[in-house]
mmCIF file of C-alpha atoms in Angstrom:
data_model
loop_
_atom_site.group_PDB
_atom_site.id
_atom_site.type_symbol
_atom_site.label_atom_id
_atom_site.label_comp_id
_atom_site.label_asym_id
_atom_site.label_seq_id
_atom_site.Cartn_x
_atom_site.Cartn_y
_atom_site.Cartn_z
ATOM 1 C CA UNK A 1 10.367 2.378 -42.395
ATOM 2 C CA UNK A 2 10.990 1.468 -38.505
ATOM 3 C CA UNK A 3 11.751 -2.239 -38.144
ATOM 4 C CA UNK A 4 11.453 -2.891 -34.360
ATOM 5 C CA UNK A 5 7.440 -3.453 -34.310
ATOM 6 C CA UNK A 6 6.782 -1.791 -31.224
ATOM 7 C CA UNK A 7 9.196 1.800 -32.247
ATOM 8 C CA UNK A 8 7.086 1.352 -35.592
ATOM 9 C CA UNK A 9 3.670 1.482 -33.910
ATOM 10 C CA UNK A 10 4.518 4.227 -31.408
ATOM 11 C CA UNK A 11 5.290 6.183 -34.202
ATOM 12 C CA UNK A 12 2.860 5.253 -36.266
ATOM 13 C CA UNK A 13 0.566 6.533 -33.470
ATOM 14 C CA UNK A 14 2.590 9.746 -33.087
ATOM 15 C CA UNK A 15 2.157 10.721 -36.663
ATOM 16 C CA UNK A 16 -1.874 9.830 -36.387
ATOM 17 C CA UNK A 17 -2.460 11.941 -33.826
ATOM 18 C CA UNK A 18 -0.484 15.159 -35.675
ATOM 19 C CA UNK A 19 -1.864 14.211 -38.759
ATOM 20 C CA UNK A 20 -5.390 13.850 -36.865
ATOM 21 C CA UNK A 21 -7.131 12.267 -39.977
ATOM 22 C CA UNK A 22 -11.023 11.758 -40.222
ATOM 23 C CA UNK A 23 -10.824 8.238 -41.780
ATOM 24 C CA UNK A 24 -7.833 6.912 -39.189
ATOM 25 C CA UNK A 25 -8.086 6.845 -35.589
ATOM 26 C CA UNK A 26 -6.442 3.963 -34.216
ATOM 27 C CA UNK A 27 -5.594 4.192 -30.562
ATOM 28 C CA UNK A 28 -1.661 2.902 -31.131
ATOM 29 C CA UNK A 29 0.098 5.857 -29.021
ATOM 30 C CA UNK A 30 -2.543 5.232 -26.000
ATOM 31 C CA UNK A 31 -2.504 1.248 -25.866
ATOM 32 C CA UNK A 32 1.432 1.106 -26.070
ATOM 33 C CA UNK A 33 3.117 4.190 -24.793
ATOM 34 C CA UNK A 34 0.515 4.264 -21.323
ATOM 35 C CA UNK A 35 1.129 0.353 -20.639
ATOM 36 C CA UNK A 36 4.823 0.370 -21.067
ATOM 37 C CA UNK A 37 6.356 2.568 -17.889
ATOM 38 C CA UNK A 38 9.644 4.039 -18.550
ATOM 39 C CA UNK A 39 8.609 4.602 -22.344
ATOM 40 C CA UNK A 40 5.546 6.050 -21.843
ATOM 41 C CA UNK A 41 7.213 8.090 -19.008
ATOM 42 C CA UNK A 42 9.902 9.134 -21.948
ATOM 43 C CA UNK A 43 7.749 9.763 -24.626
ATOM 44 C CA UNK A 44 6.190 12.444 -21.959
ATOM 45 C CA UNK A 45 9.010 14.233 -22.437
ATOM 46 C CA UNK A 46 9.534 14.922 -25.893
ATOM 47 C CA UNK A 47 5.475 16.433 -26.780
ATOM 48 C CA UNK A 48 3.525 18.072 -24.911
ATOM 49 C CA UNK A 49 0.883 16.590 -27.051
ATOM 50 C CA UNK A 50 1.998 13.455 -25.847
ATOM 51 C CA UNK A 51 1.860 13.857 -22.434
ATOM 52 C CA UNK A 52 -1.690 15.832 -22.872
ATOM 53 C CA UNK A 53 -3.124 12.542 -24.657
ATOM 54 C CA UNK A 54 -0.832 9.990 -22.388
ATOM 55 C CA UNK A 55 -2.590 11.831 -19.008
ATOM 56 C CA UNK A 56 -6.725 11.361 -20.181
ATOM 57 C CA UNK A 57 -5.972 8.582 -21.711
ATOM 58 C CA UNK A 58 -4.910 7.310 -17.660
ATOM 59 C CA UNK A 59 -8.025 9.852 -16.600
ATOM 60 C CA UNK A 60 -10.421 7.451 -18.570
ATOM 61 C CA UNK A 61 -8.663 3.899 -17.594
ATOM 62 C CA UNK A 62 -7.976 3.248 -13.744
ATOM 63 C CA UNK A 63 -4.922 0.399 -14.575
ATOM 64 C CA UNK A 64 -5.281 -1.842 -11.769
ATOM 65 C CA UNK A 65 -2.500 -2.814 -10.152
ATOM 66 C CA UNK A 66 -0.418 0.379 -10.846
ATOM 67 C CA UNK A 67 1.678 1.298 -8.205
ATOM 68 C CA UNK A 68 4.185 4.273 -7.205
ATOM 69 C CA UNK A 69 6.836 4.408 -5.009
ATOM 70 C CA UNK A 70 9.065 6.937 -4.032
ATOM 71 C CA UNK A 71 12.739 6.073 -2.922
ATOM 72 C CA UNK A 72 14.803 8.897 -1.556
ATOM 73 C CA UNK A 73 18.422 8.822 -1.401
ATOM 74 C CA UNK A 74 21.030 11.309 -0.163
ATOM 75 C CA UNK A 75 22.337 12.094 -3.494
ATOM 76 C CA UNK A 76 19.007 11.145 -5.879
ATOM 77 C CA UNK A 77 14.521 10.722 -6.026
ATOM 78 C CA UNK A 78 13.348 8.098 -7.519
ATOM 79 C CA UNK A 79 10.080 7.437 -8.333
ATOM 80 C CA UNK A 80 8.970 3.363 -9.349
ATOM 81 C CA UNK A 81 6.245 1.522 -10.897
ATOM 82 C CA UNK A 82 4.847 -1.510 -9.832
ATOM 83 C CA UNK A 83 2.520 -3.544 -12.117
ATOM 84 C CA UNK A 84 0.555 -7.141 -12.387
ATOM 85 C CA UNK A 85 3.167 -7.983 -15.249
ATOM 86 C CA UNK A 86 6.455 -7.628 -13.119
ATOM 87 C CA UNK A 87 6.361 -8.635 -9.774
ATOM 88 C CA UNK A 88 9.555 -6.199 -9.331
ATOM 89 C CA UNK A 89 9.609 -2.421 -9.091
ATOM 90 C CA UNK A 90 11.574 -0.191 -11.620
ATOM 91 C CA UNK A 91 12.610 2.672 -12.211
ATOM 92 C CA UNK A 92 10.502 5.712 -13.401
ATOM 93 C CA UNK A 93 12.436 8.574 -13.094
ATOM 94 C CA UNK A 94 15.198 9.892 -10.892
ATOM 95 C CA UNK A 95 15.941 13.327 -9.731
ATOM 96 C CA UNK A 96 19.634 14.096 -8.940
ATOM 97 C CA UNK A 97 21.578 16.839 -8.064
ATOM 98 C CA UNK A 98 23.954 18.834 -11.098
ATOM 99 C CA UNK A 99 26.728 17.400 -9.342
ATOM 100 C CA UNK A 100 25.699 14.447 -10.195
ATOM 101 C CA UNK A 101 25.812 14.915 -13.684
ATOM 102 C CA UNK A 102 28.188 11.690 -15.729
ATOM 103 C CA UNK A 103 29.012 14.213 -18.626
ATOM 104 C CA UNK A 104 32.206 15.932 -19.210
ATOM 105 C CA UNK A 105 30.418 19.315 -20.041
ATOM 106 C CA UNK A 106 27.103 20.124 -18.650
ATOM 107 C CA UNK A 107 26.450 21.743 -22.006
ATOM 108 C CA UNK A 108 25.535 18.312 -23.444
ATOM 109 C CA UNK A 109 22.448 17.710 -20.899
ATOM 110 C CA UNK A 110 19.068 19.277 -22.647
ATOM 111 C CA UNK A 111 18.209 22.138 -20.478
ATOM 112 C CA UNK A 112 14.637 22.955 -20.221
ATOM 113 C CA UNK A 113 11.865 24.283 -17.337
ATOM 114 C CA UNK A 114 14.542 24.835 -14.692
ATOM 115 C CA UNK A 115 16.124 21.771 -15.299
ATOM 116 C CA UNK A 116 18.585 19.961 -17.225
ATOM 117 C CA UNK A 117 18.238 16.280 -18.321
ATOM 118 C CA UNK A 118 19.049 12.796 -20.341
ATOM 119 C CA UNK A 119 17.740 10.053 -21.196
ATOM 120 C CA UNK A 120 21.131 7.991 -21.559
ATOM 121 C CA UNK A 121 20.440 5.869 -18.464
ATOM 122 C CA UNK A 122 18.087 3.181 -18.430
ATOM 123 C CA UNK A 123 15.383 5.671 -16.974
ATOM 124 C CA UNK A 124 15.200 9.657 -17.409
ATOM 125 C CA UNK A 125 17.146 11.591 -15.217
ATOM 126 C CA UNK A 126 16.849 14.970 -14.744
ATOM 127 C CA UNK A 127 19.414 17.279 -12.417
ATOM 128 C CA UNK A 128 18.673 20.263 -10.462
ATOM 129 C CA UNK A 129 20.328 22.553 -8.212
ATOM 130 C CA UNK A 130 18.377 21.853 -5.580
ATOM 131 C CA UNK A 131 17.597 17.624 -5.015
ATOM 132 C CA UNK A 132 14.294 18.158 -2.675
ATOM 133 C CA UNK A 133 13.035 20.116 -4.936
ATOM 134 C CA UNK A 134 13.978 18.199 -8.204
ATOM 135 C CA UNK A 135 11.928 15.330 -6.113
ATOM 136 C CA UNK A 136 8.829 16.802 -5.340
ATOM 137 C CA UNK A 137 8.868 17.693 -8.886
ATOM 138 C CA UNK A 138 9.581 14.381 -10.446
ATOM 139 C CA UNK A 139 6.317 13.552 -7.854
ATOM 140 C CA UNK A 140 4.187 15.548 -9.176
ATOM 141 C CA UNK A 141 4.964 14.832 -12.901
ATOM 142 C CA UNK A 142 4.673 11.193 -12.625
ATOM 143 C CA UNK A 143 1.229 11.090 -10.243
ATOM 144 C CA UNK A 144 -0.123 13.484 -12.710
ATOM 145 C CA UNK A 145 1.091 11.743 -15.412
ATOM 146 C CA UNK A 146 -0.156 7.904 -14.698
ATOM 147 C CA UNK A 147 -3.061 9.539 -12.620
ATOM 148 C CA UNK A 148 -1.856 7.558 -9.526
ATOM 149 C CA UNK A 149 -1.059 8.527 -5.844
ATOM 150 C CA UNK A 150 1.926 7.434 -4.268
ATOM 151 C CA UNK A 151 1.488 4.264 -3.030
ATOM 152 C CA UNK A 152 5.137 3.490 -1.126
ATOM 153 C CA UNK A 153 8.014 5.389 0.172
ATOM 154 C CA UNK A 154 11.716 4.385 1.045
ATOM 155 C CA UNK A 155 13.568 6.525 2.820
ATOM 156 C CA UNK A 156 16.450 7.556 5.001
ATOM 157 C CA UNK A 157 16.493 10.149 7.687
ATOM 158 C CA UNK A 158 17.416 12.733 5.852
ATOM 159 C CA UNK A 159 14.338 12.724 3.496
ATOM 160 C CA UNK A 160 11.283 12.660 6.270
ATOM 161 C CA UNK A 161 10.174 15.789 4.596
ATOM 162 C CA UNK A 162 8.415 13.732 2.650
ATOM 163 C CA UNK A 163 6.393 11.624 4.472
ATOM 164 C CA UNK A 164 4.042 14.733 5.590
ATOM 165 C CA UNK A 165 4.508 16.675 1.826
ATOM 166 C CA UNK A 166 3.514 13.467 0.378
ATOM 167 C CA UNK A 167 0.323 12.451 3.013
ATOM 168 C CA UNK A 168 -0.672 16.279 2.297
ATOM 169 C CA UNK A 169 -1.128 16.153 -1.427
ATOM 170 C CA UNK A 170 -2.698 12.972 -1.762
ATOM 171 C CA UNK A 171 -6.007 11.967 -0.939
ATOM 172 C CA UNK A 172 -4.992 8.259 0.424
ATOM 173 C CA UNK A 173 -2.163 8.003 2.842
ATOM 174 C CA UNK A 174 0.935 6.284 2.284
ATOM 175 C CA UNK A 175 0.596 2.439 2.114
ATOM 176 C CA UNK A 176 3.602 1.721 2.407
ATOM 177 C CA UNK A 177 6.747 2.856 4.638
ATOM 178 C CA UNK A 178 10.139 2.103 4.996
ATOM 179 C CA UNK A 179 13.572 3.950 6.527
ATOM 180 C CA UNK A 180 16.553 2.558 6.085
ATOM 181 C CA UNK A 181 19.829 3.553 7.075
ATOM 182 C CA UNK A 182 22.588 5.585 5.712
ATOM 183 C CA UNK A 183 26.429 5.225 6.484
ATOM 184 C CA UNK A 184 27.345 9.304 6.469
ATOM 185 C CA UNK A 185 23.449 10.420 8.318
ATOM 186 C CA UNK A 186 23.938 7.828 11.315
ATOM 187 C CA UNK A 187 23.514 9.735 14.060
ATOM 188 C CA UNK A 188 22.322 13.353 11.763
ATOM 189 C CA UNK A 189 18.988 13.045 13.148
ATOM 190 C CA UNK A 190 18.898 10.343 16.400
ATOM 191 C CA UNK A 191 15.618 8.810 17.284
ATOM 192 C CA UNK A 192 13.502 11.758 16.093
ATOM 193 C CA UNK A 193 12.729 10.457 12.884
ATOM 194 C CA UNK A 194 11.565 7.060 14.328
ATOM 195 C CA UNK A 195 9.463 8.955 17.005
ATOM 196 C CA UNK A 196 7.744 10.846 14.436
ATOM 197 C CA UNK A 197 6.509 7.858 12.581
ATOM 198 C CA UNK A 198 4.988 5.746 15.395
ATOM 199 C CA UNK A 199 3.657 8.757 16.983
ATOM 200 C CA UNK A 200 1.862 10.278 13.751
ATOM 201 C CA UNK A 201 0.781 6.957 12.233
ATOM 202 C CA UNK A 202 2.248 7.658 8.909
ATOM 203 C CA UNK A 203 1.228 4.804 6.551
ATOM 204 C CA UNK A 204 -1.915 3.091 6.196
ATOM 205 C CA UNK A 205 0.165 -0.884 5.714
ATOM 206 C CA UNK A 206 3.349 -1.195 5.635
ATOM 207 C CA UNK A 207 6.055 -0.707 8.402
ATOM 208 C CA UNK A 208 9.564 -1.506 7.275
ATOM 209 C CA UNK A 209 12.174 -0.026 10.190
ATOM 210 C CA UNK A 210 15.729 -0.754 8.657
ATOM 211 C CA UNK A 211 17.986 1.641 10.795
ATOM 212 C CA UNK A 212 19.535 1.875 13.671
ATOM 213 C CA UNK A 213 17.888 3.592 17.074
ATOM 214 C CA UNK A 214 19.520 4.173 20.511
ATOM 215 C CA UNK A 215 19.736 2.231 23.354
ATOM 216 C CA UNK A 216 17.445 4.347 25.275
ATOM 217 C CA UNK A 217 14.981 4.645 22.626
ATOM 218 C CA UNK A 218 11.650 4.486 24.104
ATOM 219 C CA UNK A 219 7.488 4.428 22.712
ATOM 220 C CA UNK A 220 4.647 4.118 24.942
ATOM 221 C CA UNK A 221 1.880 4.450 21.572
ATOM 222 C CA UNK A 222 -0.025 2.767 19.700
ATOM 223 C CA UNK A 223 0.052 2.004 16.226
ATOM 224 C CA UNK A 224 -2.168 0.825 13.097
ATOM 225 C CA UNK A 225 -4.427 -0.781 12.370
ATOM 226 C CA UNK A 226 -2.228 -2.109 9.137
ATOM 227 C CA UNK A 227 -1.341 -4.855 7.493
ATOM 228 C CA UNK A 228 2.618 -5.594 8.188
ATOM 229 C CA UNK A 229 4.973 -4.120 10.645
ATOM 230 C CA UNK A 230 8.688 -5.217 10.296
ATOM 231 C CA UNK A 231 11.933 -4.064 12.920
ATOM 232 C CA UNK A 232 14.367 -5.615 10.624
ATOM 233 C CA UNK A 233 17.309 -4.667 13.162
ATOM 234 C CA UNK A 234 17.697 -2.882 16.408
ATOM 235 C CA UNK A 235 14.386 -4.392 18.010
ATOM 236 C CA UNK A 236 15.589 -3.909 21.785
ATOM 237 C CA UNK A 237 12.917 -1.257 22.046
ATOM 238 C CA UNK A 238 9.945 -3.483 21.667
ATOM 239 C CA UNK A 239 8.284 -3.954 25.236
ATOM 240 C CA UNK A 240 5.291 -6.105 26.165
ATOM 241 C CA UNK A 241 3.394 -2.998 26.040
ATOM 242 C CA UNK A 242 4.276 -2.616 22.645
ATOM 243 C CA UNK A 243 3.308 -5.958 20.943
ATOM 244 C CA UNK A 244 0.204 -5.450 22.850
ATOM 245 C CA UNK A 245 -0.432 -2.067 21.498
ATOM 246 C CA UNK A 246 0.785 -2.980 17.453
ATOM 247 C CA UNK A 247 -2.549 -3.425 15.686
ATOM 248 C CA UNK A 248 -0.914 -5.616 12.506
ATOM 249 C CA UNK A 249 -1.731 -9.000 10.750
ATOM 250 C CA UNK A 250 1.897 -9.567 10.049
ATOM 251 C CA UNK A 251 4.275 -8.663 13.197
ATOM 252 C CA UNK A 252 7.974 -9.519 12.928
ATOM 253 C CA UNK A 253 10.924 -7.956 15.608
ATOM 254 C CA UNK A 254 14.778 -8.622 15.038
ATOM 255 C CA UNK A 255 17.110 -8.299 17.988
ATOM 256 C CA UNK A 256 14.485 -8.708 20.625
ATOM 257 C CA UNK A 257 14.450 -8.014 24.666
ATOM 258 C CA UNK A 258 11.258 -9.574 25.144
ATOM 259 C CA UNK A 259 11.740 -11.873 28.193
ATOM 260 C CA UNK A 260 9.844 -15.659 28.058
ATOM 261 C CA UNK A 261 7.926 -14.853 31.376
ATOM 262 C CA UNK A 262 6.619 -11.244 28.703
ATOM 263 C CA UNK A 263 5.357 -14.032 26.575
ATOM 264 C CA UNK A 264 3.236 -15.495 28.774
ATOM 265 C CA UNK A 265 1.725 -12.583 29.788
ATOM 266 C CA UNK A 266 1.412 -11.875 25.864
ATOM 267 C CA UNK A 267 -0.383 -14.873 25.002
ATOM 268 C CA UNK A 268 -2.457 -14.885 27.962
ATOM 269 C CA UNK A 269 -3.665 -11.408 26.721
ATOM 270 C CA UNK A 270 -3.792 -13.000 23.035
ATOM 271 C CA UNK A 271 -6.080 -15.754 24.900
ATOM 272 C CA UNK A 272 -8.315 -13.478 26.293
ATOM 273 C CA UNK A 273 -9.393 -11.877 22.729
ATOM 274 C CA UNK A 274 -6.427 -8.980 22.832
ATOM 275 C CA UNK A 275 -4.706 -8.949 19.377
ATOM 276 C CA UNK A 276 -7.527 -9.993 17.670
ATOM 277 C CA UNK A 277 -6.007 -9.441 14.395
ATOM 278 C CA UNK A 278 -2.675 -10.820 14.661
ATOM 279 C CA UNK A 279 -2.134 -13.482 12.120
ATOM 280 C CA UNK A 280 1.413 -14.153 12.688
ATOM 281 C CA UNK A 281 4.060 -13.174 15.057
ATOM 282 C CA UNK A 282 7.965 -13.422 14.870
ATOM 283 C CA UNK A 283 10.370 -12.341 17.273
ATOM 284 C CA UNK A 284 14.352 -12.845 17.007
ATOM 285 C CA UNK A 285 15.948 -13.245 20.201
ATOM 286 C CA UNK A 286 19.277 -10.575 20.613
ATOM 287 C CA UNK A 287 20.705 -13.533 23.538
ATOM 288 C CA UNK A 288 19.273 -16.868 24.153
ATOM 289 C CA UNK A 289 15.998 -17.374 26.082
ATOM 290 C CA UNK A 290 15.447 -20.461 28.108
ATOM 291 C CA UNK A 291 11.851 -21.759 27.293
ATOM 292 C CA UNK A 292 12.569 -24.898 29.971
ATOM 293 C CA UNK A 293 8.081 -26.018 31.011
ATOM 294 C CA UNK A 294 6.870 -23.757 28.879
ATOM 295 C CA UNK A 295 4.433 -25.868 26.863
ATOM 296 C CA UNK A 296 3.438 -27.312 30.140
ATOM 297 C CA UNK A 297 2.702 -23.780 32.213
ATOM 298 C CA UNK A 298 0.828 -22.954 28.872
ATOM 299 C CA UNK A 299 -0.893 -25.870 28.260
ATOM 300 C CA UNK A 300 -0.008 -26.532 24.814
ATOM 301 C CA UNK A 301 -0.866 -29.215 22.562
ATOM 302 C CA UNK A 302 1.937 -30.221 20.129
ATOM 303 C CA UNK A 303 0.646 -30.423 16.384
ATOM 304 C CA UNK A 304 2.734 -31.827 13.486
ATOM 305 C CA UNK A 305 2.585 -31.399 9.421
ATOM 306 C CA UNK A 306 0.239 -27.933 9.620
ATOM 307 C CA UNK A 307 0.358 -26.109 5.986
ATOM 308 C CA UNK A 308 -1.772 -22.679 5.132
ATOM 309 C CA UNK A 309 -1.426 -21.979 2.131
ATOM 310 C CA UNK A 310 -1.872 -17.778 2.949
ATOM 311 C CA UNK A 311 2.007 -18.174 4.452
ATOM 312 C CA UNK A 312 4.625 -17.741 2.029
ATOM 313 C CA UNK A 313 6.812 -20.729 1.917
ATOM 314 C CA UNK A 314 9.756 -19.398 3.719
ATOM 315 C CA UNK A 315 7.622 -18.841 7.093
ATOM 316 C CA UNK A 316 5.995 -21.891 7.009
ATOM 317 C CA UNK A 317 9.411 -23.692 7.232
ATOM 318 C CA UNK A 318 9.553 -23.174 10.714
ATOM 319 C CA UNK A 319 5.974 -23.933 11.347
ATOM 320 C CA UNK A 320 5.745 -27.616 9.739
ATOM 321 C CA UNK A 321 5.284 -28.290 13.532
ATOM 322 C CA UNK A 322 4.925 -26.540 17.047
ATOM 323 C CA UNK A 323 2.527 -26.751 19.524
ATOM 324 C CA UNK A 324 -1.386 -26.064 19.754
ATOM 325 C CA UNK A 325 -2.883 -23.142 21.200
ATOM 326 C CA UNK A 326 -6.593 -21.882 21.462
ATOM 327 C CA UNK A 327 -8.756 -18.723 22.233
ATOM 328 C CA UNK A 328 -10.909 -18.383 24.187
ATOM 329 C CA UNK A 329 -13.030 -18.065 21.618
ATOM 330 C CA UNK A 330 -12.056 -21.516 20.076
ATOM 331 C CA UNK A 331 -9.348 -19.963 17.313
ATOM 332 C CA UNK A 332 -6.255 -21.745 17.182
ATOM 333 C CA UNK A 333 -2.542 -21.153 16.749
ATOM 334 C CA UNK A 334 0.572 -23.206 16.290
ATOM 335 C CA UNK A 335 3.842 -22.129 18.463
ATOM 336 C CA UNK A 336 7.154 -23.004 17.596
ATOM 337 C CA UNK A 337 10.196 -21.740 20.118
ATOM 338 C CA UNK A 338 13.767 -22.353 20.647
ATOM 339 C CA UNK A 339 16.653 -20.534 22.224
ATOM 340 C CA UNK A 340 16.802 -17.674 19.973
ATOM 341 C CA UNK A 341 13.263 -17.419 18.363
ATOM 342 C CA UNK A 342 9.154 -17.836 19.263
ATOM 343 C CA UNK A 343 6.792 -17.908 16.166
ATOM 344 C CA UNK A 344 2.949 -17.809 16.638
ATOM 345 C CA UNK A 345 0.966 -18.098 14.079
ATOM 346 C CA UNK A 346 -3.165 -17.977 13.948
ATOM 347 C CA UNK A 347 -4.772 -20.340 11.693
ATOM 348 C CA UNK A 348 -8.344 -18.907 10.971
ATOM 349 C CA UNK A 349 -9.577 -21.190 8.524
ATOM 350 C CA UNK A 350 -12.042 -24.170 9.457
ATOM 351 C CA UNK A 351 -10.937 -27.135 8.239
ATOM 352 C CA UNK A 352 -6.688 -26.150 9.860
ATOM 353 C CA UNK A 353 -9.465 -25.336 13.253
ATOM 354 C CA UNK A 354 -10.604 -28.538 13.082
ATOM 355 C CA UNK A 355 -7.291 -30.259 11.894
ATOM 356 C CA UNK A 356 -5.674 -28.807 15.123
#
């Protein structure tokens, strides 16, 4: 009697599984719910049989392009999902401290297995006396149900514990790691979280730093290999040696204090074959830079209208003209610079190489 088509098919699938008829063995429940993120997760809480069904479904079938993310905040932990159908991440399941419950009375929450839960929001919320333990529980529940590791992690300094915990419990290291600031935790841990992350190479592909560090912070080790390093604030600590020792395809640094003379040395290093994986470098300077005679000293050749489909449009807008520079092995790159920025993009395509 259900008028909603999706709900009707899900109910039908549930009843078929419950009755287990010899004739009708359709898989509506697995086919529909398993591919519907939050809905599948919500239904899994309703029945242990349904949970087992979905778990077996995902174990048999590897969902291409599905990625799970953990988000840590001072008052909640959350698991997000990214699928090929949606370019944006969607929340799956949250863990909050019991004090965050919106109900007037805790008695209205559903109590089970040591936590309380509600389904009134866009995604299920579980309430715990200990938010950290709750965050661990939802990671274990979702990764087990969907048969996927945690792909990326977004946390502030209060949740640094999650890095080691996740990497120790799964076969694949975290691909992406994003560190953000929280006003109430600004000075709680100082520079140690960033020092720990850089020293231990905690992710395999992507680092995004959006938190502040002190004026005297320095790092003298290596980082990478990886795909992307983005230092969105307080890049004052990044030195010439850091640029040389960062092994990434893309590097972006804001509030940089790299000097023009340092850039000369870096380009000499690049020309001789150093940083050979680097495809894109962007520096935003903290103060004005004087690039007078920069192109003459490096023997740069002016070029125009360079386009590469690999590069996103917002980056290409800065690279429609500039100067051409060539590595000793023949690989060419385009440089563009101004008083507050420097950009280097390395062209690997044969057509672009000949055009330059």
